[in-house]
Coordinates of C-alpha atoms in Angstrom, one line a residue:
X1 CA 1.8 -30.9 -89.1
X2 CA -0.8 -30.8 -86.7
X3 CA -4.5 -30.3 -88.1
X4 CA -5.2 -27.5 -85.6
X5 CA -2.8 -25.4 -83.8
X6 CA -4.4 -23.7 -80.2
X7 CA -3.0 -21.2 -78.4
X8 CA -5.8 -19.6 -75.9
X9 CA -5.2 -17.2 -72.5
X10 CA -7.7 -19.5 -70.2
X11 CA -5.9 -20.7 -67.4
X12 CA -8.9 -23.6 -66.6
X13 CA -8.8 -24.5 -69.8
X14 CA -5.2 -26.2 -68.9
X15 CA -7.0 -29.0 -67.3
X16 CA -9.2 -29.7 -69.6
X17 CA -6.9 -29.9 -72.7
X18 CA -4.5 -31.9 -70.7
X19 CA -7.5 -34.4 -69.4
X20 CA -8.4 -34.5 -73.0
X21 CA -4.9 -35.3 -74.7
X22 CA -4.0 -38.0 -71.7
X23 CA -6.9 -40.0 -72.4
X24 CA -6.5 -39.7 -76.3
X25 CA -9.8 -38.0 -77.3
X26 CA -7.8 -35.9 -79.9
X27 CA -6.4 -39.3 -81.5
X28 CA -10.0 -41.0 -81.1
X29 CA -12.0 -37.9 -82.7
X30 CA -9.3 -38.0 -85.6
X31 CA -7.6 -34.8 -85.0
X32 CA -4.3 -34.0 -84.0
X33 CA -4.2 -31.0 -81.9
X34 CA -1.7 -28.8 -81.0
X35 CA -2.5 -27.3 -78.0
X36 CA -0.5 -24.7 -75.7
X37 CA -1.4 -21.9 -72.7
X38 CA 0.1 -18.5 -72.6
X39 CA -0.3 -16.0 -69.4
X40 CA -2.5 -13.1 -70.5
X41 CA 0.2 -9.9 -70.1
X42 CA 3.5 -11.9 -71.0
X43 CA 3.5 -10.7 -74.5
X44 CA 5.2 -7.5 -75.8
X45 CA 2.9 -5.5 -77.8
X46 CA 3.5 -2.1 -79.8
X47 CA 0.3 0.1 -79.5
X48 CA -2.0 1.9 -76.2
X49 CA -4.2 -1.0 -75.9
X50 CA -5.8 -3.9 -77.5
X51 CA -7.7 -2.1 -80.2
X52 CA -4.7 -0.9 -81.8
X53 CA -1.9 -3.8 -80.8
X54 CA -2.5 -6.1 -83.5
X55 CA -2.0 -8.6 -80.9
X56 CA -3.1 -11.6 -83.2
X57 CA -0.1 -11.5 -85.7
X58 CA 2.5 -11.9 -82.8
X59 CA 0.1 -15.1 -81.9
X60 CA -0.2 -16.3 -85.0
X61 CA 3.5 -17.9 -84.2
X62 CA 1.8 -20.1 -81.5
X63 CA -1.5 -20.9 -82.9
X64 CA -3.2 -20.7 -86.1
X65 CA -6.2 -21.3 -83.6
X66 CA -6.9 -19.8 -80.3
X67 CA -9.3 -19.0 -77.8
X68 CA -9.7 -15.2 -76.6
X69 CA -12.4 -13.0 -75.6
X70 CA -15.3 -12.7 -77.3
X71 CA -14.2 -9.1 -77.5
X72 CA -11.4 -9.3 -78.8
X73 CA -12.2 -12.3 -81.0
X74 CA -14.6 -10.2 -82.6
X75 CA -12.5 -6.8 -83.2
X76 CA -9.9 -9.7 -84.6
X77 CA -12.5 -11.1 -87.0
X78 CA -13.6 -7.8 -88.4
X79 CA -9.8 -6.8 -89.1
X80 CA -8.8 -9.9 -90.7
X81 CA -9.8 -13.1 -92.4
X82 CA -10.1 -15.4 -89.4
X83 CA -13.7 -16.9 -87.8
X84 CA -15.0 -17.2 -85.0
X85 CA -15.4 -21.3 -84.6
X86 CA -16.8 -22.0 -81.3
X87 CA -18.3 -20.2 -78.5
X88 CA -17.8 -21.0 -74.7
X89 CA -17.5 -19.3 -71.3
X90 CA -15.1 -18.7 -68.7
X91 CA -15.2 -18.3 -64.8
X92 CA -15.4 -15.3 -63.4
X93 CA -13.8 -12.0 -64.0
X94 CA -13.0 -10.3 -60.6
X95 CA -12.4 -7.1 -59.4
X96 CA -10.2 -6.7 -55.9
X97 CA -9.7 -4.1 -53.1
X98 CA -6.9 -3.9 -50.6
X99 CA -8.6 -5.7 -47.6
X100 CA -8.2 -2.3 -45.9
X101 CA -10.4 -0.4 -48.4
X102 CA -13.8 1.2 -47.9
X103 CA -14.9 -0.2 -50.4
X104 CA -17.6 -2.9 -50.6
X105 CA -19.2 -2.8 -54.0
X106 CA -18.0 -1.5 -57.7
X107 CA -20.6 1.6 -57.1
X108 CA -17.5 2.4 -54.4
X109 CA -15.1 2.6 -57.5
X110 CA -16.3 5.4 -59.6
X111 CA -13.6 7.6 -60.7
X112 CA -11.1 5.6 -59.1
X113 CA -7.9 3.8 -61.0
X114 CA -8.7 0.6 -61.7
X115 CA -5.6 -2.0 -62.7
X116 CA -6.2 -3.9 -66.3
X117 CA -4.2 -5.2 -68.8
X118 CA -4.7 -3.3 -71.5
X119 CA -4.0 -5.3 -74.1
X120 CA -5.8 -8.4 -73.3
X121 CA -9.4 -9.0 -72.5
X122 CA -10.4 -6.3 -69.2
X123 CA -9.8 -3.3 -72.4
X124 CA -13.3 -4.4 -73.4
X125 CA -14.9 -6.3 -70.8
X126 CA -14.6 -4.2 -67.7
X127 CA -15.3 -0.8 -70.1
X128 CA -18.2 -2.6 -70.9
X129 CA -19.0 -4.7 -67.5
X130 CA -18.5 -1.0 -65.6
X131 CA -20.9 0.7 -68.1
X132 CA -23.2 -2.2 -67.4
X133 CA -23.1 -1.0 -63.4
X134 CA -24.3 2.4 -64.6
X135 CA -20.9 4.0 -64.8
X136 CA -20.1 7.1 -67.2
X137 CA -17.4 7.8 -69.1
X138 CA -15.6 10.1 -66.8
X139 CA -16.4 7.4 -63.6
X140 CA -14.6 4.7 -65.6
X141 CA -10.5 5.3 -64.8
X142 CA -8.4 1.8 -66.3
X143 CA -4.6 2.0 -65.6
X144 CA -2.2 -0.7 -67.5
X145 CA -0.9 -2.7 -65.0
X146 CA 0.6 -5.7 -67.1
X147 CA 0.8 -9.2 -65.8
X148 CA -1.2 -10.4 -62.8
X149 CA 1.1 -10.7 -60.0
X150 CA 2.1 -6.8 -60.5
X151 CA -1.6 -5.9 -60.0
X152 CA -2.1 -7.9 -56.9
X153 CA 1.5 -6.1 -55.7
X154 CA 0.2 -2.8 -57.2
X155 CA -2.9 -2.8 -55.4
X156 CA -1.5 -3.7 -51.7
X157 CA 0.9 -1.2 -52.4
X158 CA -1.4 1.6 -53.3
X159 CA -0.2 2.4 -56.8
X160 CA -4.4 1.1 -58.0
X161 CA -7.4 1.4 -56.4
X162 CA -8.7 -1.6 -57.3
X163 CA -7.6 -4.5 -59.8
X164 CA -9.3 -6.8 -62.5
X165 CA -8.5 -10.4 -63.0
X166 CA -9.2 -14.0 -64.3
X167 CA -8.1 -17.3 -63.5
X168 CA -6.0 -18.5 -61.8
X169 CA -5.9 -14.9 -59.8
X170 CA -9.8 -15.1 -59.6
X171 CA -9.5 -18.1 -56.9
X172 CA -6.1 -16.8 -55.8
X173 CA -7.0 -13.5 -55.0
X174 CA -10.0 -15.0 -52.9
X175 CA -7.8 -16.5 -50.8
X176 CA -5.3 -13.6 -50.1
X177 CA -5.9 -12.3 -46.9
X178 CA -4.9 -8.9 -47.8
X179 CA -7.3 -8.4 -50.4
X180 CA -11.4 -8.0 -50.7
X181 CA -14.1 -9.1 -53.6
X182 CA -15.8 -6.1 -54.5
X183 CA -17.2 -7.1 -58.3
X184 CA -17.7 -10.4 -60.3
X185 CA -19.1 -10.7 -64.1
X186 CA -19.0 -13.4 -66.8
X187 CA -15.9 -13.8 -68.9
X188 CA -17.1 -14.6 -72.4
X189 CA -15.3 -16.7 -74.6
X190 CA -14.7 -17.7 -78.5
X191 CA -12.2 -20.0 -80.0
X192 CA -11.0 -18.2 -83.7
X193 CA -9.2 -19.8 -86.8
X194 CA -6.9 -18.1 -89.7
X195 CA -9.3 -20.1 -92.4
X196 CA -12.4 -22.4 -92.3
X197 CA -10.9 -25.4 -90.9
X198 CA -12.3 -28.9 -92.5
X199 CA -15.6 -29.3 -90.7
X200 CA -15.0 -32.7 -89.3
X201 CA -11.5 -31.5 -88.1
X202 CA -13.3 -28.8 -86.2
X203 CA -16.1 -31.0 -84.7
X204 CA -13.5 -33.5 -83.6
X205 CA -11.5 -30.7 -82.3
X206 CA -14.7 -29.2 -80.0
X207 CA -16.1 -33.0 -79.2
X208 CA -12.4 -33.8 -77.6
X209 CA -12.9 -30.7 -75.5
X210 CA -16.4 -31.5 -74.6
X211 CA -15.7 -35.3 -73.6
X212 CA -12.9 -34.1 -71.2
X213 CA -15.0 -31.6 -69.8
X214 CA -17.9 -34.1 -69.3
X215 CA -15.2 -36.3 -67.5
X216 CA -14.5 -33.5 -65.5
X217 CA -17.8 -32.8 -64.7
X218 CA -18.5 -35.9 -63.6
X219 CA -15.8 -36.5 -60.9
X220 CA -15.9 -32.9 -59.7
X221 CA -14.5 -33.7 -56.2
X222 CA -11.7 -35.9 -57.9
X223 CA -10.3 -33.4 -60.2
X224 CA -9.8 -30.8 -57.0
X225 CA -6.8 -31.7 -56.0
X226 CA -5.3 -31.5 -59.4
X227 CA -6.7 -27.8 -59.8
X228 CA -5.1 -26.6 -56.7
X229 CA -2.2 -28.3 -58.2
X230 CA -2.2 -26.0 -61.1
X231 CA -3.0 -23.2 -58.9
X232 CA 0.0 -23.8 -56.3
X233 CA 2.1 -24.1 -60.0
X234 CA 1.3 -20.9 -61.1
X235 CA 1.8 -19.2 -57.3
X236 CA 5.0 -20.3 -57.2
X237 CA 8.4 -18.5 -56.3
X238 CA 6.4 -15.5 -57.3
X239 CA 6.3 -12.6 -53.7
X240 CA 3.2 -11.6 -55.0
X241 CA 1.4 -14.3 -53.9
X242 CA 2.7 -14.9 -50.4
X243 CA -0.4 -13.5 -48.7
X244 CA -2.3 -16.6 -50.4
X245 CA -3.8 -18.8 -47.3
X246 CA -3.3 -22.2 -49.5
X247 CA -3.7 -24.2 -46.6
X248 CA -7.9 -22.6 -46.4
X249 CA -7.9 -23.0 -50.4
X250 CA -7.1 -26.6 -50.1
X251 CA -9.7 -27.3 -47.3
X252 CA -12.1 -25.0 -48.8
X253 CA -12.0 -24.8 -52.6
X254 CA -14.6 -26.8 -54.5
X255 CA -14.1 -26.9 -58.6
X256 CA -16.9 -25.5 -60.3
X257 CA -18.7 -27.0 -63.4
X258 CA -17.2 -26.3 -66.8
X259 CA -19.6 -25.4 -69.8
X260 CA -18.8 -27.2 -73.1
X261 CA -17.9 -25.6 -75.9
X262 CA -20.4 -24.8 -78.9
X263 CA -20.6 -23.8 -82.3
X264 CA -20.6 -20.0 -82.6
X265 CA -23.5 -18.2 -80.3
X266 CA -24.8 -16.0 -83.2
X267 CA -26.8 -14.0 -81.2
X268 CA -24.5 -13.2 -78.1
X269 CA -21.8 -12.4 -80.8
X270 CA -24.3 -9.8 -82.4
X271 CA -24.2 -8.2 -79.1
X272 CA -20.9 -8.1 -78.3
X273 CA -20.0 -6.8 -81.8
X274 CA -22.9 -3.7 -81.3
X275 CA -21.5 -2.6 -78.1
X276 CA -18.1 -2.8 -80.2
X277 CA -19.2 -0.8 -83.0
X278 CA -21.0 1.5 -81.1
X279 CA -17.6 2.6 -79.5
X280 CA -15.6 2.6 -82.3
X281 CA -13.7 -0.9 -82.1
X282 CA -15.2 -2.3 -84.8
X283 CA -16.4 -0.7 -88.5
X284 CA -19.8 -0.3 -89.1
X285 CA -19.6 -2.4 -92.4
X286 CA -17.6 -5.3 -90.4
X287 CA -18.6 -8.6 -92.0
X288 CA -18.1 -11.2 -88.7
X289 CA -17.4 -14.4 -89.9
X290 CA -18.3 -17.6 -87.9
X291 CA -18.0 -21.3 -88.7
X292 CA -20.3 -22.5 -91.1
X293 CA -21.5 -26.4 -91.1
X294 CA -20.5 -27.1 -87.8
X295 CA -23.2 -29.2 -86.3
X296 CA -23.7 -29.1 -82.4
X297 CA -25.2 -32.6 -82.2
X298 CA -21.7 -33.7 -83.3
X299 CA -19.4 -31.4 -80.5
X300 CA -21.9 -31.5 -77.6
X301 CA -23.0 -34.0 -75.1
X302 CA -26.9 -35.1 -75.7
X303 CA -28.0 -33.6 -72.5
X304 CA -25.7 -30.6 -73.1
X305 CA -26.9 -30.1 -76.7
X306 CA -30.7 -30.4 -75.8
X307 CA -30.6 -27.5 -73.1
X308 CA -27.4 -26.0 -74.8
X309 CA -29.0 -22.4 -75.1
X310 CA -30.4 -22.2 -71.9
X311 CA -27.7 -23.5 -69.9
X312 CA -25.1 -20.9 -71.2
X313 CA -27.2 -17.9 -70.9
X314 CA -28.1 -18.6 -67.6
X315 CA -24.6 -19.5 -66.3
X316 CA -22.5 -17.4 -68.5
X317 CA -24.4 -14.5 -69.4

């Protein structure tokens, strides 16, 4: 039985668990790991949207620990007993026109259908991302549109306005000729548990993560190829994708820097989990649990973990 069991929805955190597992930094940090990726959208879910789905106890089967939204990590957290263990952020979350639209920033948008999953992380983020923007309740339209590659069809066909993704459809989508970037904002991250894991298991867990990401960091240009790899993977066989211009991605496409992962960001949490209770996803007397002894001088690189705050809000935030 593994120590920790992950399931997360972060496609770019593929190549980091897998650089992480091939050179044995789970076995050298003492933990054994269980790792695996699912597709945001493949799931089947009972309910209108995240905030009632109870999306968590169909996970549970996969993961005892995963990595989610921050959103949704919280609104999980204040409905059961789980933590939030570590904080960390994601690439870009990316809104797309038809290449044909008018449109050339989100203020083009308001009161236009927007494509989201509903259930995953774009129920919270883009509410929040769009209010952010200065839109009002009655500008703000969201329309299900499950997995990925039916918004990028759902979109060229005209069915959405517009569409919201992460990656791998973030870099995809930039390379589809038929659609335009209209909108970016920050993904935020966390990484929840059922029950306070032993504190060394967790710091070996996040120190694993950091020491492939460092790896990563540090051969940027070499780890490319093995991106677009992953990207090419997840385009494949799938119609959807066939406006993708692969052949510019591959002479174009340079991989960006990953953060690390960090004990729980107390105060970006706090923020996250107003905005939530202000709207009604979370109860006012919602105690959010996070981590406790988990040391960042033990999970983070020294240079990372002496400019840890000021690296992620400026990058991630």
């Amino acid at each position: 039985m593994s120590d920790l069991d992950i399931s997360h929805e972060y496609f770019t955190w593929k190549l980091v668990q897998d650089v992480a597992e091939e050179k044995g930094y789970f076995e050298e940090e003492g933990v054994e790991a269980d790792l695996s990726y699912f597709a945001p959208g493949t799931q089947d879910f009972e309910g209108e949207n995240a905030f009632d789905a109870d999306w968590w106890e169909d996970m549970d089967e996969d993961g005892g620990t995963h990595g989610v939204c921050e959103w949704n990590a919280v609104q999980e957290v204040s409905e059961t007993d789980r933590d939030i263990v570590g904080s960390y952020s994601e690439w870009d979350r990316v809104v797309f026109v038809r290449a044909a639209d008018d449109a050339d920033t989100i203020d083009d948008l308001r009161g236009r259908p927007m494509g989201i999953n509903k259930y995953a992380t774009s129920f919270y983020s883009m509410r929040e991302m769009l209010e952010n923007e200065g839109f009002e309740a009655d500008d703000i339209v969201l329309e299900h549109v499950g997995e990925a590659e039916e918004r990028f069809e759902a979109v060229k066909n005209g069915e959405v306005d517009s569409i919201a993704v992460l990656e791998p459809f973030v870099t995809l989508g930039r390379y589809d000729e038929e659609l335009k970037e209209v909108f970016d904002g920050p993904c935020r991250a966390a990484i929840t548990t059922r029950e306070q894991p032993e504190p060394e298991k967790l710091e070996g867990f996040l120190a694993a993560l950091n020491r492939a990401v460092a790896d990563i960091n540090d051969d940027l240009e070499g780890y490319t190829d093995r991106y677009v790899e992953l990207l090419e993977a997840e385009a494949a066989d799938k119609p959807a994708f066939d406006d993708v211009n692969f052949e510019r991605l591959r002479e174009e496409f340079e991989l960006r820097e990953f953060l690390p992962v960090r004990a729980p960001d107390e105060k970006r949490i706090d923020a996250t989990t107003d905005w939530m209770r202000e709207k009604g996803f979370v109860p006012d007397d919602a105690d959010i649990g996070t981590a406790e002894e988990l040391d960042n001088d033990e999970v983070l690189p020294e240079e990372e973990s002496e400019a840890d705050d000021e690296e992620a809000e400026a990058t991630a935030d």
